[in-house]
Amino acid sequence: MVEPASGASIETATALRVESLQKIFKRRSGARAQFVHAVNQVSFILHQGSVLAVVGESGSGKSTLIRMIAHLIPSSGGRIWLNDQEVPHRLGIQALLHYRRRVQMIFQDPFGALNPYYPVQYQMGRPLTNFGLARHANERQQAVERALEEVGLVPARDFLDKRAHELSGGQRQRVVIARALVVRPEVILADEPTSMLDVSIRMNILNLLKRLQHDFGLSYVFVTHDLASARHVSDHILVMYAGEAVEGGSTSEVIAEAAHPYTQLLLSAVPEPSREIPVGNPQVSGEPPNLAQLPTGCFFHPRCQYATDRCRKEHPAPQPVKAGHWAACHLYS
């Protein structure tokens, strides 16, 4: 579990709680069935008004995790609570609409997230209609213009009739953010919202997300492979490897004193002019494991310079490193 940051109140209200969430995909390889463990027993707590960054390499299960939370794909097990109310595994049409109004998603590819045929006004007004939040065209247009202005697209009327191909990458992502914002959600799941953008505008989008968090009291699950972005926007970090959570804690603790060798590897890839030697000086080789044929013991042991016989045989349980900071590593048992 990710605990409150140092100095935060234990009484802080919970926006989202995930317990032992898992996803197993079944696929056929010739005559045999294979089971791909994409997400394996992941748990965390997201406090109201805070940002949790879920960090890891491609294929670590980050996007699958938040797609289960968004009810875009069914989970294979585990439980989800929204504002301390448990969310059933299967939701009816009306319950699903109510849930998705409260939990919105920002997709990685803004061009793919927008229908190229329809203008911005239609695509942003559609959620208002679907969720019954605007009864009249004027009311709908006012809400759309207000959301566009909130994400920095001004004057808003200049963007209402534009289609996706008429917008820059940064403008498209702002439209996608505005579309999520227009229904006034409680939780936003952001799936690598800056990875498809030019480096020059990534910081603008990150600053926009932080401003919106402050202005509207939003809670984010922010998925990224970039610890530099996570450090800039998040209050807590959850590190994933091969479908598992391997480290968690406050952002300041995880960045300053990375405990798991995999987190140290991720940090060593972050450009830091003042650092002459990589964090932990990790000597890592190899690739992430095949999720259909996971190694015994610790999933990271084939790439870890600290691996022992115990790591090869026994799967590590989360161990406390400091208050509110844990790592699933035998080094701390």
mmCIF file of C-alpha atoms in Angstrom:
data_model
loop_
_atom_site.group_PDB
_atom_site.id
_atom_site.type_symbol
_atom_site.label_atom_id
_atom_site.label_comp_id
_atom_site.label_asym_id
_atom_site.label_seq_id
_atom_site.Cartn_x
_atom_site.Cartn_y
_atom_site.Cartn_z
ATOM 1 C CA MET A 1 0.000 0.000 0.000
ATOM 2 C CA VAL A 2 1.127 3.550 -0.692
ATOM 3 C CA GLU A 3 0.933 5.454 2.551
ATOM 4 C CA PRO A 4 0.352 9.200 2.999
ATOM 5 C CA ALA A 5 3.355 11.397 2.348
ATOM 6 C CA SER A 6 5.428 12.478 5.296
ATOM 7 C CA GLY A 7 3.503 15.083 7.232
ATOM 8 C CA ALA A 8 0.164 14.221 5.618
ATOM 9 C CA SER A 9 -2.716 13.348 7.835
ATOM 10 C CA ILE A 10 -3.678 9.703 8.146
ATOM 11 C CA GLU A 11 -7.253 11.003 8.169
ATOM 12 C CA THR A 12 -6.934 12.283 4.576
ATOM 13 C CA ALA A 13 -9.985 11.189 2.603
ATOM 14 C CA THR A 14 -9.466 8.406 0.083
ATOM 15 C CA ALA A 15 -10.400 9.096 -3.532
ATOM 16 C CA LEU A 16 -9.522 5.661 -4.906
ATOM 17 C CA ARG A 17 -8.413 2.402 -3.333
ATOM 18 C CA VAL A 18 -7.227 -0.638 -5.237
ATOM 19 C CA GLU A 19 -6.644 -3.963 -3.537
ATOM 20 C CA SER A 20 -4.962 -7.027 -5.102
ATOM 21 C CA LEU A 21 -6.020 -6.097 -8.623
ATOM 22 C CA GLN A 22 -4.937 -8.580 -11.266
ATOM 23 C CA LYS A 23 -5.379 -9.277 -14.958
ATOM 24 C CA ILE A 24 -4.602 -12.577 -16.653
ATOM 25 C CA PHE A 25 -4.976 -12.784 -20.415
ATOM 26 C CA LYS A 26 -5.464 -16.179 -22.033
ATOM 27 C CA ARG A 27 -3.913 -16.764 -25.426
ATOM 28 C CA ARG A 28 -3.259 -19.786 -27.604
ATOM 29 C CA SER A 29 0.165 -20.817 -28.833
ATOM 30 C CA GLY A 30 -0.493 -23.634 -31.259
ATOM 31 C CA ALA A 31 -2.534 -26.262 -29.448
ATOM 32 C CA ARG A 32 -1.564 -25.001 -25.996
ATOM 33 C CA ALA A 33 -3.140 -22.215 -23.966
ATOM 34 C CA GLN A 34 -0.848 -19.636 -22.354
ATOM 35 C CA PHE A 35 -1.723 -17.344 -19.485
ATOM 36 C CA VAL A 36 -0.204 -13.853 -19.524
ATOM 37 C CA HIS A 37 -0.020 -12.287 -16.056
ATOM 38 C CA ALA A 38 -0.242 -8.642 -17.121
ATOM 39 C CA VAL A 39 -1.078 -7.289 -13.642
ATOM 40 C CA ASN A 40 -0.427 -9.300 -10.511
ATOM 41 C CA GLN A 41 -1.910 -8.407 -7.109
ATOM 42 C CA VAL A 42 -1.392 -4.618 -7.264
ATOM 43 C CA SER A 43 -2.666 -2.484 -4.377
ATOM 44 C CA PHE A 44 -2.532 1.249 -3.694
ATOM 45 C CA ILE A 45 -4.371 4.167 -2.120
ATOM 46 C CA LEU A 46 -4.959 7.499 -3.874
ATOM 47 C CA HIS A 47 -5.851 10.313 -1.493
ATOM 48 C CA GLN A 48 -8.187 13.113 -2.504
ATOM 49 C CA GLY A 49 -6.432 15.994 -4.201
ATOM 50 C CA SER A 50 -3.172 14.076 -4.646
ATOM 51 C CA VAL A 51 -1.259 12.541 -7.567
ATOM 52 C CA LEU A 52 0.018 8.973 -7.659
ATOM 53 C CA ALA A 53 2.561 8.267 -10.409
ATOM 54 C CA VAL A 54 2.667 4.679 -11.664
ATOM 55 C CA VAL A 55 6.144 4.199 -13.149
ATOM 56 C CA GLY A 56 7.754 1.399 -15.135
ATOM 57 C CA GLU A 57 9.063 0.187 -18.473
ATOM 58 C CA SER A 58 6.841 -0.620 -21.429
ATOM 59 C CA GLY A 59 5.099 -3.912 -20.721
ATOM 60 C CA SER A 60 5.179 -3.520 -16.944
ATOM 61 C CA GLY A 61 1.370 -3.467 -16.718
ATOM 62 C CA LYS A 62 0.801 0.253 -16.100
ATOM 63 C CA SER A 63 -1.761 0.860 -18.854
ATOM 64 C CA THR A 64 -3.559 -2.428 -18.182
ATOM 65 C CA LEU A 65 -3.877 -1.408 -14.535
ATOM 66 C CA ILE A 66 -5.615 1.898 -15.210
ATOM 67 C CA ARG A 67 -7.779 0.428 -17.988
ATOM 68 C CA MET A 68 -9.157 -1.983 -15.405
ATOM 69 C CA ILE A 69 -9.772 0.904 -13.021
ATOM 70 C CA ALA A 70 -11.572 2.775 -15.838
ATOM 71 C CA HIS A 71 -13.680 -0.352 -16.523
ATOM 72 C CA LEU A 72 -12.446 -0.459 -20.114
ATOM 73 C CA ILE A 73 -11.347 -4.062 -19.608
ATOM 74 C CA PRO A 74 -12.563 -6.513 -16.946
ATOM 75 C CA SER A 75 -10.265 -7.483 -14.100
ATOM 76 C CA SER A 76 -9.416 -11.098 -13.247
ATOM 77 C CA GLY A 77 -9.519 -10.416 -9.523
ATOM 78 C CA GLY A 78 -9.163 -7.793 -6.841
ATOM 79 C CA ARG A 79 -11.335 -4.945 -5.586
ATOM 80 C CA ILE A 80 -11.751 -1.221 -6.274
ATOM 81 C CA TRP A 81 -13.253 1.441 -4.013
ATOM 82 C CA LEU A 82 -14.211 4.945 -5.152
ATOM 83 C CA ASN A 83 -14.669 7.353 -2.237
ATOM 84 C CA ASP A 84 -14.902 4.371 0.125
ATOM 85 C CA GLN A 85 -17.701 2.760 -1.905
ATOM 86 C CA GLU A 86 -16.790 -0.575 -3.458
ATOM 87 C CA VAL A 87 -17.200 -0.730 -7.224
ATOM 88 C CA PRO A 88 -18.720 -4.021 -8.461
ATOM 89 C CA HIS A 89 -16.774 -6.055 -11.014
ATOM 90 C CA ARG A 90 -19.672 -5.809 -13.448
ATOM 91 C CA LEU A 91 -21.675 -2.606 -13.822
ATOM 92 C CA GLY A 92 -24.996 -2.083 -15.554
ATOM 93 C CA ILE A 93 -25.341 0.619 -18.203
ATOM 94 C CA GLN A 94 -26.535 3.348 -15.833
ATOM 95 C CA ALA A 95 -24.046 2.445 -13.107
ATOM 96 C CA LEU A 96 -21.227 2.408 -15.668
ATOM 97 C CA LEU A 97 -22.226 5.863 -16.952
ATOM 98 C CA HIS A 98 -22.285 7.202 -13.400
ATOM 99 C CA TYR A 99 -18.866 5.666 -12.665
ATOM 100 C CA ARG A 100 -17.248 6.974 -15.849
ATOM 101 C CA ARG A 101 -18.488 10.483 -15.191
ATOM 102 C CA ARG A 102 -16.639 10.371 -11.888
ATOM 103 C CA VAL A 103 -13.529 8.594 -13.249
ATOM 104 C CA GLN A 104 -12.256 10.006 -16.535
ATOM 105 C CA MET A 105 -9.275 8.936 -18.629
ATOM 106 C CA ILE A 106 -6.699 10.853 -20.650
ATOM 107 C CA PHE A 107 -5.223 8.623 -23.352
ATOM 108 C CA GLN A 108 -1.622 8.482 -24.494
ATOM 109 C CA ASP A 109 -2.236 9.325 -28.167
ATOM 110 C CA PRO A 110 -4.368 12.487 -28.505
ATOM 111 C CA PHE A 111 -4.818 11.980 -32.260
ATOM 112 C CA GLY A 112 -6.125 8.449 -31.740
ATOM 113 C CA ALA A 113 -8.369 9.616 -28.878
ATOM 114 C CA LEU A 114 -10.227 12.086 -31.132
ATOM 115 C CA ASN A 115 -12.555 11.111 -33.962
ATOM 116 C CA PRO A 116 -11.081 12.733 -37.105
ATOM 117 C CA TYR A 117 -14.556 13.230 -38.602
ATOM 118 C CA TYR A 118 -16.171 15.343 -35.878
ATOM 119 C CA PRO A 119 -15.273 18.891 -34.753
ATOM 120 C CA VAL A 120 -14.116 19.716 -31.227
ATOM 121 C CA GLN A 121 -17.503 21.099 -30.194
ATOM 122 C CA TYR A 122 -19.287 17.819 -30.946
ATOM 123 C CA GLN A 123 -16.650 15.606 -29.335
ATOM 124 C CA MET A 124 -16.612 17.628 -26.127
ATOM 125 C CA GLY A 125 -20.362 18.067 -26.008
ATOM 126 C CA ARG A 126 -21.068 14.369 -26.439
ATOM 127 C CA PRO A 127 -20.057 13.404 -22.857
ATOM 128 C CA LEU A 128 -22.332 16.150 -21.502
ATOM 129 C CA THR A 129 -25.216 14.638 -23.444
ATOM 130 C CA ASN A 130 -24.368 11.036 -22.516
ATOM 131 C CA PHE A 131 -24.165 11.847 -18.805
ATOM 132 C CA GLY A 132 -27.234 14.116 -18.828
ATOM 133 C CA LEU A 133 -25.260 17.170 -17.728
ATOM 134 C CA ALA A 134 -26.560 19.611 -20.374
ATOM 135 C CA ARG A 135 -30.153 19.729 -21.568
ATOM 136 C CA HIS A 136 -29.904 22.510 -24.139
ATOM 137 C CA ALA A 137 -27.470 23.317 -26.934
ATOM 138 C CA ASN A 138 -26.595 26.719 -25.413
ATOM 139 C CA GLU A 139 -25.881 25.159 -22.043
ATOM 140 C CA ARG A 140 -23.705 22.523 -23.701
ATOM 141 C CA GLN A 141 -21.736 25.081 -25.729
ATOM 142 C CA GLN A 142 -21.101 27.246 -22.668
ATOM 143 C CA ALA A 143 -19.730 24.245 -20.769
ATOM 144 C CA VAL A 144 -17.495 23.288 -23.712
ATOM 145 C CA GLU A 145 -16.127 26.832 -24.083
ATOM 146 C CA ARG A 146 -15.479 27.070 -20.349
ATOM 147 C CA ALA A 147 -13.510 23.790 -20.366
ATOM 148 C CA LEU A 148 -11.455 24.869 -23.393
ATOM 149 C CA GLU A 149 -10.555 28.116 -21.669
ATOM 150 C CA GLU A 150 -9.595 26.231 -18.497
ATOM 151 C CA VAL A 151 -6.969 24.282 -20.447
ATOM 152 C CA GLY A 152 -5.586 27.388 -22.139
ATOM 153 C CA LEU A 153 -7.293 27.204 -25.541
ATOM 154 C CA VAL A 154 -8.406 30.814 -25.938
ATOM 155 C CA PRO A 155 -10.435 32.231 -27.442
ATOM 156 C CA ALA A 156 -12.422 29.026 -27.133
ATOM 157 C CA ARG A 157 -14.711 29.785 -30.068
ATOM 158 C CA ASP A 158 -11.768 29.582 -32.449
ATOM 159 C CA PHE A 159 -11.436 25.870 -31.657
ATOM 160 C CA LEU A 160 -15.076 24.739 -31.656
ATOM 161 C CA ASP A 161 -15.250 23.899 -35.368
ATOM 162 C CA LYS A 162 -11.728 22.523 -35.761
ATOM 163 C CA ARG A 163 -11.033 18.851 -36.364
ATOM 164 C CA ALA A 164 -8.119 16.829 -35.012
ATOM 165 C CA HIS A 165 -5.904 17.273 -38.079
ATOM 166 C CA GLU A 166 -6.272 21.058 -37.827
ATOM 167 C CA LEU A 167 -4.729 21.143 -34.341
ATOM 168 C CA SER A 168 -1.124 20.855 -33.200
ATOM 169 C CA GLY A 169 -0.098 17.957 -30.947
ATOM 170 C CA GLY A 170 -0.209 20.136 -27.851
ATOM 171 C CA GLN A 171 -3.620 21.556 -28.793
ATOM 172 C CA ARG A 172 -5.006 18.055 -29.379
ATOM 173 C CA GLN A 173 -3.854 16.921 -25.959
ATOM 174 C CA ARG A 174 -5.392 20.020 -24.366
ATOM 175 C CA VAL A 175 -8.693 19.163 -26.082
ATOM 176 C CA VAL A 176 -8.494 15.609 -24.716
ATOM 177 C CA ILE A 177 -7.821 17.001 -21.218
ATOM 178 C CA ALA A 178 -10.699 19.467 -21.602
ATOM 179 C CA ARG A 179 -13.032 16.653 -22.690
ATOM 180 C CA ALA A 180 -12.192 14.768 -19.493
ATOM 181 C CA LEU A 181 -12.576 17.930 -17.427
ATOM 182 C CA VAL A 182 -15.895 19.070 -18.882
ATOM 183 C CA VAL A 183 -17.909 16.489 -16.905
ATOM 184 C CA ARG A 184 -16.221 17.545 -13.630
ATOM 185 C CA PRO A 185 -14.752 14.155 -12.606
ATOM 186 C CA GLU A 186 -13.342 13.279 -9.193
ATOM 187 C CA VAL A 187 -10.466 11.089 -10.431
ATOM 188 C CA ILE A 188 -8.471 11.346 -13.670
ATOM 189 C CA LEU A 189 -6.452 8.423 -15.023
ATOM 190 C CA ALA A 190 -3.707 9.855 -17.233
ATOM 191 C CA ASP A 191 -2.004 7.257 -19.436
ATOM 192 C CA GLU A 192 1.386 8.762 -20.395
ATOM 193 C CA PRO A 193 -0.265 12.046 -21.481
ATOM 194 C CA THR A 194 3.015 13.648 -22.621
ATOM 195 C CA SER A 195 4.844 10.759 -24.302
ATOM 196 C CA MET A 196 3.463 11.548 -27.791
ATOM 197 C CA LEU A 197 4.277 15.248 -27.560
ATOM 198 C CA ASP A 198 7.320 17.277 -28.545
ATOM 199 C CA VAL A 199 9.777 17.786 -25.714
ATOM 200 C CA SER A 200 9.267 21.555 -25.952
ATOM 201 C CA ILE A 201 5.604 21.340 -24.904
ATOM 202 C CA ARG A 202 5.691 18.455 -22.418
ATOM 203 C CA MET A 203 6.413 20.726 -19.472
ATOM 204 C CA ASN A 204 3.493 22.980 -20.461
ATOM 205 C CA ILE A 205 1.118 20.014 -20.287
ATOM 206 C CA LEU A 206 2.563 18.828 -16.965
ATOM 207 C CA ASN A 207 2.166 22.323 -15.501
ATOM 208 C CA LEU A 208 -1.386 22.445 -16.849
ATOM 209 C CA LEU A 209 -2.259 19.177 -15.112
ATOM 210 C CA LYS A 210 -0.822 20.475 -11.832
ATOM 211 C CA ARG A 211 -2.774 23.716 -12.122
ATOM 212 C CA LEU A 212 -6.019 21.851 -12.813
ATOM 213 C CA GLN A 213 -5.348 19.594 -9.833
ATOM 214 C CA HIS A 214 -4.988 22.657 -7.614
ATOM 215 C CA ASP A 215 -7.940 24.576 -9.106
ATOM 216 C CA PHE A 216 -10.457 21.710 -9.032
ATOM 217 C CA GLY A 217 -9.140 19.471 -6.261
ATOM 218 C CA LEU A 218 -8.636 16.617 -8.711
ATOM 219 C CA SER A 219 -6.982 13.312 -7.889
ATOM 220 C CA TYR A 220 -4.756 11.756 -10.561
ATOM 221 C CA VAL A 221 -3.276 8.382 -11.319
ATOM 222 C CA PHE A 222 -0.447 9.474 -13.607
ATOM 223 C CA VAL A 223 1.114 6.691 -15.674
ATOM 224 C CA THR A 224 4.605 7.336 -17.025
ATOM 225 C CA HIS A 225 7.897 5.607 -17.837
ATOM 226 C CA ASP A 226 9.746 8.833 -16.994
ATOM 227 C CA LEU A 227 10.749 9.395 -13.368
ATOM 228 C CA ALA A 228 11.598 13.027 -14.151
ATOM 229 C CA SER A 229 7.937 13.669 -15.049
ATOM 230 C CA ALA A 230 6.788 11.703 -12.015
ATOM 231 C CA ARG A 231 9.009 13.805 -9.753
ATOM 232 C CA HIS A 232 7.505 17.007 -11.184
ATOM 233 C CA VAL A 233 3.805 16.180 -10.819
ATOM 234 C CA SER A 234 3.305 13.458 -8.200
ATOM 235 C CA ASP A 235 2.979 13.188 -4.438
ATOM 236 C CA HIS A 236 3.522 9.425 -4.354
ATOM 237 C CA ILE A 237 5.162 6.905 -6.661
ATOM 238 C CA LEU A 238 4.308 3.271 -7.342
ATOM 239 C CA VAL A 239 6.984 1.395 -9.331
ATOM 240 C CA MET A 240 5.856 -1.568 -11.444
ATOM 241 C CA TYR A 241 7.902 -4.365 -12.991
ATOM 242 C CA ALA A 242 6.555 -7.410 -14.873
ATOM 243 C CA GLY A 243 3.007 -6.697 -13.723
ATOM 244 C CA GLU A 244 3.894 -6.258 -10.059
ATOM 245 C CA ALA A 245 4.317 -3.306 -7.729
ATOM 246 C CA VAL A 246 7.930 -3.485 -6.490
ATOM 247 C CA GLU A 247 8.315 -0.184 -4.619
ATOM 248 C CA GLY A 248 6.131 2.608 -3.318
ATOM 249 C CA GLY A 249 6.219 5.673 -1.159
ATOM 250 C CA SER A 250 6.272 9.441 -1.197
ATOM 251 C CA THR A 251 7.897 10.903 -4.296
ATOM 252 C CA SER A 252 10.617 12.621 -2.294
ATOM 253 C CA GLU A 253 11.548 9.371 -0.499
ATOM 254 C CA VAL A 254 11.548 7.153 -3.594
ATOM 255 C CA ILE A 255 13.562 9.641 -5.662
ATOM 256 C CA ALA A 256 16.061 10.451 -2.919
ATOM 257 C CA GLU A 257 16.535 6.912 -1.586
ATOM 258 C CA ALA A 258 15.435 4.395 -4.201
ATOM 259 C CA ALA A 259 15.378 1.008 -2.469
ATOM 260 C CA HIS A 260 14.597 -1.553 -5.155
ATOM 261 C CA PRO A 261 17.368 -2.267 -7.698
ATOM 262 C CA TYR A 262 14.853 -1.783 -10.508
ATOM 263 C CA THR A 263 13.941 1.704 -9.255
ATOM 264 C CA GLN A 264 17.641 2.488 -9.096
ATOM 265 C CA LEU A 265 17.908 1.391 -12.721
ATOM 266 C CA LEU A 266 15.086 3.731 -13.735
ATOM 267 C CA LEU A 267 16.670 6.617 -11.842
ATOM 268 C CA SER A 268 20.044 6.021 -13.470
ATOM 269 C CA ALA A 269 18.420 6.728 -16.842
ATOM 270 C CA VAL A 270 17.225 10.186 -15.739
ATOM 271 C CA PRO A 271 19.645 12.909 -16.926
ATOM 272 C CA GLU A 272 21.112 14.621 -13.864
ATOM 273 C CA PRO A 273 24.026 17.016 -14.574
ATOM 274 C CA SER A 274 25.146 17.063 -10.947
ATOM 275 C CA ARG A 275 25.326 13.265 -10.735
ATOM 276 C CA GLU A 276 28.585 11.735 -11.948
ATOM 277 C CA ILE A 277 27.746 8.162 -10.951
ATOM 278 C CA PRO A 278 24.322 6.562 -11.629
ATOM 279 C CA VAL A 279 22.066 5.968 -8.634
ATOM 280 C CA GLY A 280 23.146 2.735 -6.975
ATOM 281 C CA ASN A 281 25.615 2.213 -9.852
ATOM 282 C CA PRO A 282 23.346 -0.538 -11.273
ATOM 283 C CA GLN A 283 24.987 -3.146 -13.483
ATOM 284 C CA VAL A 284 21.964 -4.432 -15.368
ATOM 285 C CA SER A 285 21.698 -6.544 -18.486
ATOM 286 C CA GLY A 286 18.912 -8.464 -20.185
ATOM 287 C CA GLU A 287 15.288 -7.690 -20.982
ATOM 288 C CA PRO A 288 12.027 -7.744 -19.028
ATOM 289 C CA PRO A 289 10.649 -11.296 -18.717
ATOM 290 C CA ASN A 290 8.002 -12.918 -20.873
ATOM 291 C CA LEU A 291 4.785 -12.436 -18.883
ATOM 292 C CA ALA A 292 3.584 -15.870 -20.019
ATOM 293 C CA GLN A 293 6.760 -17.517 -18.646
ATOM 294 C CA LEU A 294 7.725 -15.581 -15.546
ATOM 295 C CA PRO A 295 10.888 -16.661 -13.709
ATOM 296 C CA THR A 296 10.717 -18.300 -10.299
ATOM 297 C CA GLY A 297 11.402 -16.232 -7.217
ATOM 298 C CA CYS A 298 11.842 -12.503 -7.748
ATOM 299 C CA PHE A 299 10.880 -11.552 -11.294
ATOM 300 C CA PHE A 300 13.794 -9.095 -11.460
ATOM 301 C CA HIS A 301 16.513 -11.522 -10.354
ATOM 302 C CA PRO A 302 17.792 -12.393 -13.887
ATOM 303 C CA ARG A 303 18.743 -8.710 -14.316
ATOM 304 C CA CYS A 304 19.778 -7.865 -10.753
ATOM 305 C CA GLN A 305 23.402 -7.571 -9.669
ATOM 306 C CA TYR A 306 22.416 -8.272 -6.039
ATOM 307 C CA ALA A 307 20.523 -11.528 -6.766
ATOM 308 C CA THR A 308 21.134 -14.466 -4.401
ATOM 309 C CA ASP A 309 19.869 -18.037 -4.333
ATOM 310 C CA ARG A 310 16.990 -16.861 -2.188
ATOM 311 C CA CYS A 311 15.990 -14.338 -4.881
ATOM 312 C CA ARG A 312 15.940 -17.136 -7.466
ATOM 313 C CA LYS A 313 13.722 -19.390 -5.367
ATOM 314 C CA GLU A 314 11.527 -17.225 -3.121
ATOM 315 C CA HIS A 315 9.191 -14.473 -4.261
ATOM 316 C CA PRO A 316 9.755 -11.320 -2.143
ATOM 317 C CA ALA A 317 6.976 -9.732 -0.132
ATOM 318 C CA PRO A 318 6.785 -5.958 0.387
ATOM 319 C CA GLN A 319 9.103 -4.873 3.202
ATOM 320 C CA PRO A 320 9.191 -1.510 5.021
ATOM 321 C CA VAL A 321 12.207 0.652 4.208
ATOM 322 C CA LYS A 322 11.091 3.711 6.154
ATOM 323 C CA ALA A 323 7.748 5.006 7.359
ATOM 324 C CA GLY A 324 5.532 5.187 4.297
ATOM 325 C CA HIS A 325 8.229 3.699 2.016
ATOM 326 C CA TRP A 326 8.394 0.003 1.077
ATOM 327 C CA ALA A 327 10.088 -2.298 -1.426
ATOM 328 C CA ALA A 328 9.409 -5.870 -2.512
ATOM 329 C CA CYS A 329 13.018 -6.986 -2.192
ATOM 330 C CA HIS A 330 14.860 -9.554 -0.062
ATOM 331 C CA LEU A 331 17.551 -6.960 0.677
ATOM 332 C CA TYR A 332 15.162 -5.448 3.265
ATOM 333 C CA SER A 333 13.702 -8.605 4.813
#
